[in-house]
């Protein structure tokens, strides 16, 4: 492991001791664990943490979608709607679907998407989502599910559709286009045309 992991591990026991000295009611720890589960469910079940797309990424996606013309866009693991909500505001002729399976982030995204007729917000599993209904599939997940997601994309995406992965390329597959988003840290968009 890198040296900084050793520092983190070395700090665990002193932190446990210090926390014990505070005599915090155990119910608070249970509440914290429940909240973490409700927000970061994807990290536990599929090794997909909550990533939020930044403004620069949304702007790059908006340019790409505007060039394609009206389409049906799905965000797999939509989180709070940090991608779908601003895109729906900027591109009213497109239709956006957000798929999220963590209860609190789904609820937050649902509330943020209210009043927008061009957004469908679903509490669903990305693996159960039928991709054949969409022209553009967007994912900001992690490296872990990318091989399995690529298999699903190849089986279900209709001809002419586009798969975009934020930050994580499909292993062993050369993207048709890479959009370098001007942000820090770097968040390239890997585009795979069907």
PDB file of C-alpha atoms in Angstrom:
ATOM      1  CA  UNK A   1       0.000   0.000   0.000  1.00  0.00           C
ATOM      2  CA  UNK A   2       1.105   3.602  -0.477  1.00  0.00           C
ATOM      3  CA  UNK A   3       2.723   5.236   2.558  1.00  0.00           C
ATOM      4  CA  UNK A   4      -0.293   7.428   3.269  1.00  0.00           C
ATOM      5  CA  UNK A   5      -2.483   4.346   3.812  1.00  0.00           C
ATOM      6  CA  UNK A   6      -0.136   3.317   6.607  1.00  0.00           C
ATOM      7  CA  UNK A   7      -0.621   6.727   8.223  1.00  0.00           C
ATOM      8  CA  UNK A   8      -4.402   6.323   7.981  1.00  0.00           C
ATOM      9  CA  UNK A   9      -4.249   2.820   9.494  1.00  0.00           C
ATOM     10  CA  UNK A  10      -1.959   4.033  12.269  1.00  0.00           C
ATOM     11  CA  UNK A  11      -4.533   6.672  13.167  1.00  0.00           C
ATOM     12  CA  UNK A  12      -7.445   4.268  13.583  1.00  0.00           C
ATOM     13  CA  UNK A  13      -6.768   3.079  17.149  1.00  0.00           C
ATOM     14  CA  UNK A  14      -6.020   6.553  18.570  1.00  0.00           C
ATOM     15  CA  UNK A  15      -9.269   7.766  16.961  1.00  0.00           C
ATOM     16  CA  UNK A  16     -11.219   4.850  18.449  1.00  0.00           C
ATOM     17  CA  UNK A  17      -9.761   5.661  21.882  1.00  0.00           C
ATOM     18  CA  UNK A  18     -10.514   9.401  21.508  1.00  0.00           C
ATOM     19  CA  UNK A  19     -14.072   8.691  20.352  1.00  0.00           C
ATOM     20  CA  UNK A  20     -14.607   6.334  23.285  1.00  0.00           C
ATOM     21  CA  UNK A  21     -13.494   9.121  25.657  1.00  0.00           C
ATOM     22  CA  UNK A  22     -16.273  11.364  24.313  1.00  0.00           C
ATOM     23  CA  UNK A  23     -18.909   8.921  25.631  1.00  0.00           C
ATOM     24  CA  UNK A  24     -21.196   9.427  22.625  1.00  0.00           C
ATOM     25  CA  UNK A  25     -24.484   7.532  22.763  1.00  0.00           C
ATOM     26  CA  UNK A  26     -24.243   4.458  20.462  1.00  0.00           C
ATOM     27  CA  UNK A  27     -27.520   5.430  18.790  1.00  0.00           C
ATOM     28  CA  UNK A  28     -25.711   8.269  16.997  1.00  0.00           C
ATOM     29  CA  UNK A  29     -23.325   5.781  15.408  1.00  0.00           C
ATOM     30  CA  UNK A  30     -26.265   3.645  14.288  1.00  0.00           C
ATOM     31  CA  UNK A  31     -27.944   6.727  12.794  1.00  0.00           C
ATOM     32  CA  UNK A  32     -24.714   7.662  10.985  1.00  0.00           C
ATOM     33  CA  UNK A  33     -24.407   4.129   9.574  1.00  0.00           C
ATOM     34  CA  UNK A  34     -28.023   4.198   8.333  1.00  0.00           C
ATOM     35  CA  UNK A  35     -27.492   7.601   6.670  1.00  0.00           C
ATOM     36  CA  UNK A  36     -24.317   6.383   4.971  1.00  0.00           C
ATOM     37  CA  UNK A  37     -26.198   3.338   3.680  1.00  0.00           C
ATOM     38  CA  UNK A  38     -29.069   5.476   2.373  1.00  0.00           C
ATOM     39  CA  UNK A  39     -26.692   7.798   0.504  1.00  0.00           C
ATOM     40  CA  UNK A  40     -23.863   5.498  -0.561  1.00  0.00           C
ATOM     41  CA  UNK A  41     -25.765   2.256  -1.226  1.00  0.00           C
ATOM     42  CA  UNK A  42     -24.070   1.874  -4.617  1.00  0.00           C
ATOM     43  CA  UNK A  43     -20.628   1.841  -3.021  1.00  0.00           C
ATOM     44  CA  UNK A  44     -21.616  -1.089  -0.843  1.00  0.00           C
ATOM     45  CA  UNK A  45     -23.518  -3.129  -3.415  1.00  0.00           C
ATOM     46  CA  UNK A  46     -21.597  -2.411  -6.613  1.00  0.00           C
ATOM     47  CA  UNK A  47     -18.400  -0.551  -5.683  1.00  0.00           C
ATOM     48  CA  UNK A  48     -19.827   2.626  -7.225  1.00  0.00           C
ATOM     49  CA  UNK A  49     -19.406   5.679  -4.989  1.00  0.00           C
ATOM     50  CA  UNK A  50     -21.448   8.852  -5.324  1.00  0.00           C
ATOM     51  CA  UNK A  51     -19.743  10.996  -7.970  1.00  0.00           C
ATOM     52  CA  UNK A  52     -21.250  14.339  -8.916  1.00  0.00           C
ATOM     53  CA  UNK A  53     -20.680  15.769 -12.387  1.00  0.00           C
ATOM     54  CA  UNK A  54     -19.251  19.279 -12.411  1.00  0.00           C
ATOM     55  CA  UNK A  55     -20.378  22.303 -14.465  1.00  0.00           C
ATOM     56  CA  UNK A  56     -17.622  21.859 -17.034  1.00  0.00           C
ATOM     57  CA  UNK A  57     -18.685  18.273 -17.705  1.00  0.00           C
ATOM     58  CA  UNK A  58     -22.330  19.293 -18.023  1.00  0.00           C
ATOM     59  CA  UNK A  59     -21.334  22.051 -20.475  1.00  0.00           C
ATOM     60  CA  UNK A  60     -19.339  19.559 -22.580  1.00  0.00           C
ATOM     61  CA  UNK A  61     -22.286  17.138 -22.569  1.00  0.00           C
ATOM     62  CA  UNK A  62     -24.689  19.941 -23.512  1.00  0.00           C
ATOM     63  CA  UNK A  63     -22.520  20.845 -26.527  1.00  0.00           C
ATOM     64  CA  UNK A  64     -22.329  17.196 -27.578  1.00  0.00           C
ATOM     65  CA  UNK A  65     -26.092  16.678 -27.235  1.00  0.00           C
ATOM     66  CA  UNK A  66     -26.924  19.936 -29.029  1.00  0.00           C
ATOM     67  CA  UNK A  67     -24.850  18.734 -32.001  1.00  0.00           C
ATOM     68  CA  UNK A  68     -26.762  15.415 -32.056  1.00  0.00           C
ATOM     69  CA  UNK A  69     -30.191  17.029 -31.965  1.00  0.00           C
ATOM     70  CA  UNK A  70     -33.152  15.928 -29.821  1.00  0.00           C
ATOM     71  CA  UNK A  71     -32.516  12.569 -28.201  1.00  0.00           C
ATOM     72  CA  UNK A  72     -33.395  10.267 -25.311  1.00  0.00           C
ATOM     73  CA  UNK A  73     -30.610  10.420 -22.685  1.00  0.00           C
ATOM     74  CA  UNK A  74     -30.201   8.155 -19.662  1.00  0.00           C
ATOM     75  CA  UNK A  75     -27.879   8.753 -16.720  1.00  0.00           C
ATOM     76  CA  UNK A  76     -27.032   5.425 -15.072  1.00  0.00           C
ATOM     77  CA  UNK A  77     -26.358   6.190 -11.431  1.00  0.00           C
ATOM     78  CA  UNK A  78     -27.772   9.702 -11.618  1.00  0.00           C
ATOM     79  CA  UNK A  79     -27.082  10.598  -7.977  1.00  0.00           C
ATOM     80  CA  UNK A  80     -28.604  13.966  -7.126  1.00  0.00           C
ATOM     81  CA  UNK A  81     -29.317  14.889 -10.732  1.00  0.00           C
ATOM     82  CA  UNK A  82     -26.158  16.998 -11.123  1.00  0.00           C
ATOM     83  CA  UNK A  83     -26.107  16.006 -14.802  1.00  0.00           C
ATOM     84  CA  UNK A  84     -29.745  15.507 -15.785  1.00  0.00           C
ATOM     85  CA  UNK A  85     -31.256  18.612 -14.169  1.00  0.00           C
ATOM     86  CA  UNK A  86     -28.970  21.235 -15.763  1.00  0.00           C
ATOM     87  CA  UNK A  87     -29.031  19.398 -19.099  1.00  0.00           C
ATOM     88  CA  UNK A  88     -32.837  19.325 -19.033  1.00  0.00           C
ATOM     89  CA  UNK A  89     -32.880  23.062 -18.335  1.00  0.00           C
ATOM     90  CA  UNK A  90     -30.482  23.811 -21.206  1.00  0.00           C
ATOM     91  CA  UNK A  91     -31.936  21.356 -23.748  1.00  0.00           C
ATOM     92  CA  UNK A  92     -35.744  21.355 -23.404  1.00  0.00           C
ATOM     93  CA  UNK A  93     -36.235  19.452 -26.683  1.00  0.00           C
ATOM     94  CA  UNK A  94     -34.319  16.420 -25.318  1.00  0.00           C
ATOM     95  CA  UNK A  95     -35.703  13.864 -22.868  1.00  0.00           C
ATOM     96  CA  UNK A  96     -33.637  12.816 -19.838  1.00  0.00           C
ATOM     97  CA  UNK A  97     -33.983   9.800 -17.574  1.00  0.00           C
ATOM     98  CA  UNK A  98     -32.139   9.479 -14.270  1.00  0.00           C
ATOM     99  CA  UNK A  99     -31.617   6.019 -12.769  1.00  0.00           C
ATOM    100  CA  UNK A 100     -30.618   5.924  -9.090  1.00  0.00           C
ATOM    101  CA  UNK A 101     -30.802   3.194  -6.438  1.00  0.00           C
ATOM    102  CA  UNK A 102     -29.666   4.936  -3.242  1.00  0.00           C
ATOM    103  CA  UNK A 103     -32.813   6.091  -1.412  1.00  0.00           C
ATOM    104  CA  UNK A 104     -31.739   9.548  -0.186  1.00  0.00           C
ATOM    105  CA  UNK A 105     -29.919  10.566  -3.351  1.00  0.00           C
ATOM    106  CA  UNK A 106     -32.879   9.325  -5.392  1.00  0.00           C
ATOM    107  CA  UNK A 107     -35.234  11.437  -3.286  1.00  0.00           C
ATOM    108  CA  UNK A 108     -33.007  14.514  -3.587  1.00  0.00           C
ATOM    109  CA  UNK A 109     -32.789  14.047  -7.358  1.00  0.00           C
ATOM    110  CA  UNK A 110     -36.549  13.588  -7.586  1.00  0.00           C
ATOM    111  CA  UNK A 111     -37.144  16.841  -5.714  1.00  0.00           C
ATOM    112  CA  UNK A 112     -34.573  18.721  -7.807  1.00  0.00           C
ATOM    113  CA  UNK A 113     -36.130  17.462 -11.040  1.00  0.00           C
ATOM    114  CA  UNK A 114     -39.701  18.459 -10.146  1.00  0.00           C
ATOM    115  CA  UNK A 115     -41.394  20.787 -12.621  1.00  0.00           C
ATOM    116  CA  UNK A 116     -39.300  19.636 -15.564  1.00  0.00           C
ATOM    117  CA  UNK A 117     -41.421  17.817 -18.131  1.00  0.00           C
ATOM    118  CA  UNK A 118     -38.380  16.465 -19.953  1.00  0.00           C
ATOM    119  CA  UNK A 119     -37.026  14.451 -16.994  1.00  0.00           C
ATOM    120  CA  UNK A 120     -38.111  11.000 -15.840  1.00  0.00           C
ATOM    121  CA  UNK A 121     -36.594  10.137 -12.469  1.00  0.00           C
ATOM    122  CA  UNK A 122     -36.536   6.434 -11.548  1.00  0.00           C
ATOM    123  CA  UNK A 123     -35.494   4.496  -8.480  1.00  0.00           C
ATOM    124  CA  UNK A 124     -34.129   1.477 -10.280  1.00  0.00           C
ATOM    125  CA  UNK A 125     -31.142  -0.771 -10.758  1.00  0.00           C
ATOM    126  CA  UNK A 126     -28.985   0.187 -13.744  1.00  0.00           C
ATOM    127  CA  UNK A 127     -28.549  -3.511 -14.564  1.00  0.00           C
ATOM    128  CA  UNK A 128     -32.323  -3.894 -14.976  1.00  0.00           C
ATOM    129  CA  UNK A 129     -32.654  -0.802 -17.191  1.00  0.00           C
ATOM    130  CA  UNK A 130     -33.446  -1.504 -20.844  1.00  0.00           C
ATOM    131  CA  UNK A 131     -30.882   0.564 -22.773  1.00  0.00           C
ATOM    132  CA  UNK A 132     -32.543  -0.039 -26.141  1.00  0.00           C
ATOM    133  CA  UNK A 133     -34.933   2.862 -25.435  1.00  0.00           C
ATOM    134  CA  UNK A 134     -32.147   5.478 -25.329  1.00  0.00           C
ATOM    135  CA  UNK A 135     -29.998   7.295 -27.881  1.00  0.00           C
ATOM    136  CA  UNK A 136     -27.322   8.400 -25.396  1.00  0.00           C
ATOM    137  CA  UNK A 137     -26.236   6.404 -22.338  1.00  0.00           C
ATOM    138  CA  UNK A 138     -24.143   8.250 -19.742  1.00  0.00           C
ATOM    139  CA  UNK A 139     -22.341   6.683 -16.788  1.00  0.00           C
ATOM    140  CA  UNK A 140     -20.093   8.144 -14.089  1.00  0.00           C
ATOM    141  CA  UNK A 141     -19.517   4.989 -12.057  1.00  0.00           C
ATOM    142  CA  UNK A 142     -16.083   3.496 -11.263  1.00  0.00           C
ATOM    143  CA  UNK A 143     -13.618   1.193 -13.019  1.00  0.00           C
ATOM    144  CA  UNK A 144     -15.113  -1.901 -11.336  1.00  0.00           C
ATOM    145  CA  UNK A 145     -18.426  -2.242 -13.266  1.00  0.00           C
ATOM    146  CA  UNK A 146     -17.124  -1.025 -16.642  1.00  0.00           C
ATOM    147  CA  UNK A 147     -16.470  -4.462 -18.248  1.00  0.00           C
ATOM    148  CA  UNK A 148     -19.931  -5.725 -17.250  1.00  0.00           C
ATOM    149  CA  UNK A 149     -21.581  -2.452 -18.306  1.00  0.00           C
ATOM    150  CA  UNK A 150     -19.822  -2.625 -21.680  1.00  0.00           C
ATOM    151  CA  UNK A 151     -21.315  -6.095 -22.268  1.00  0.00           C
ATOM    152  CA  UNK A 152     -24.761  -4.733 -21.453  1.00  0.00           C
ATOM    153  CA  UNK A 153     -24.238  -1.685 -23.684  1.00  0.00           C
ATOM    154  CA  UNK A 154     -23.175  -3.836 -26.641  1.00  0.00           C
ATOM    155  CA  UNK A 155     -26.197  -6.117 -26.273  1.00  0.00           C
ATOM    156  CA  UNK A 156     -28.855  -3.444 -25.786  1.00  0.00           C
ATOM    157  CA  UNK A 157     -27.808  -0.170 -27.414  1.00  0.00           C
ATOM    158  CA  UNK A 158     -29.563   0.542 -30.721  1.00  0.00           C
ATOM    159  CA  UNK A 159     -27.524   1.339 -33.854  1.00  0.00           C
ATOM    160  CA  UNK A 160     -26.459   5.000 -33.974  1.00  0.00           C
ATOM    161  CA  UNK A 161     -26.571   5.406 -30.199  1.00  0.00           C
ATOM    162  CA  UNK A 162     -23.727   6.734 -28.060  1.00  0.00           C
ATOM    163  CA  UNK A 163     -22.268   5.474 -24.772  1.00  0.00           C
ATOM    164  CA  UNK A 164     -20.395   8.077 -22.700  1.00  0.00           C
ATOM    165  CA  UNK A 165     -18.340   7.140 -19.660  1.00  0.00           C
ATOM    166  CA  UNK A 166     -17.139   9.940 -17.427  1.00  0.00           C
ATOM    167  CA  UNK A 167     -13.526   9.446 -16.246  1.00  0.00           C
ATOM    168  CA  UNK A 168     -13.393   5.651 -16.595  1.00  0.00           C
ATOM    169  CA  UNK A 169     -12.697   4.089 -20.013  1.00  0.00           C
ATOM    170  CA  UNK A 170     -13.889   0.632 -20.941  1.00  0.00           C
ATOM    171  CA  UNK A 171     -10.865  -1.637 -20.400  1.00  0.00           C
ATOM    172  CA  UNK A 172      -9.367  -2.901 -23.653  1.00  0.00           C
ATOM    173  CA  UNK A 173     -11.737  -0.892 -25.881  1.00  0.00           C
ATOM    174  CA  UNK A 174     -10.568   2.173 -27.785  1.00  0.00           C
ATOM    175  CA  UNK A 175     -13.115   4.994 -27.569  1.00  0.00           C
ATOM    176  CA  UNK A 176     -14.292   6.611 -30.789  1.00  0.00           C
ATOM    177  CA  UNK A 177     -13.739  10.008 -29.212  1.00  0.00           C
ATOM    178  CA  UNK A 178     -12.316  11.415 -25.989  1.00  0.00           C
ATOM    179  CA  UNK A 179     -13.535  14.821 -24.871  1.00  0.00           C
ATOM    180  CA  UNK A 180     -11.037  16.482 -22.568  1.00  0.00           C
ATOM    181  CA  UNK A 181     -13.103  18.496 -20.100  1.00  0.00           C
ATOM    182  CA  UNK A 182     -11.229  21.582 -18.853  1.00  0.00           C
ATOM    183  CA  UNK A 183     -11.497  20.939 -15.111  1.00  0.00           C
ATOM    184  CA  UNK A 184      -9.414  19.846 -12.142  1.00  0.00           C
ATOM    185  CA  UNK A 185      -9.158  16.983 -11.495  1.00  0.00           C
ATOM    186  CA  UNK A 186      -9.309  15.842 -15.116  1.00  0.00           C
ATOM    187  CA  UNK A 187     -12.637  14.248 -16.064  1.00  0.00           C
ATOM    188  CA  UNK A 188     -12.399  13.074 -19.697  1.00  0.00           C
ATOM    189  CA  UNK A 189     -15.526  11.824 -21.412  1.00  0.00           C
ATOM    190  CA  UNK A 190     -14.942   8.529 -23.234  1.00  0.00           C
ATOM    191  CA  UNK A 191     -17.393   8.240 -26.141  1.00  0.00           C
ATOM    192  CA  UNK A 192     -18.258   4.935 -27.801  1.00  0.00           C
ATOM    193  CA  UNK A 193     -20.462   5.090 -30.889  1.00  0.00           C
ATOM    194  CA  UNK A 194     -22.664   2.093 -31.730  1.00  0.00           C
TER     195      UNK A 194
END
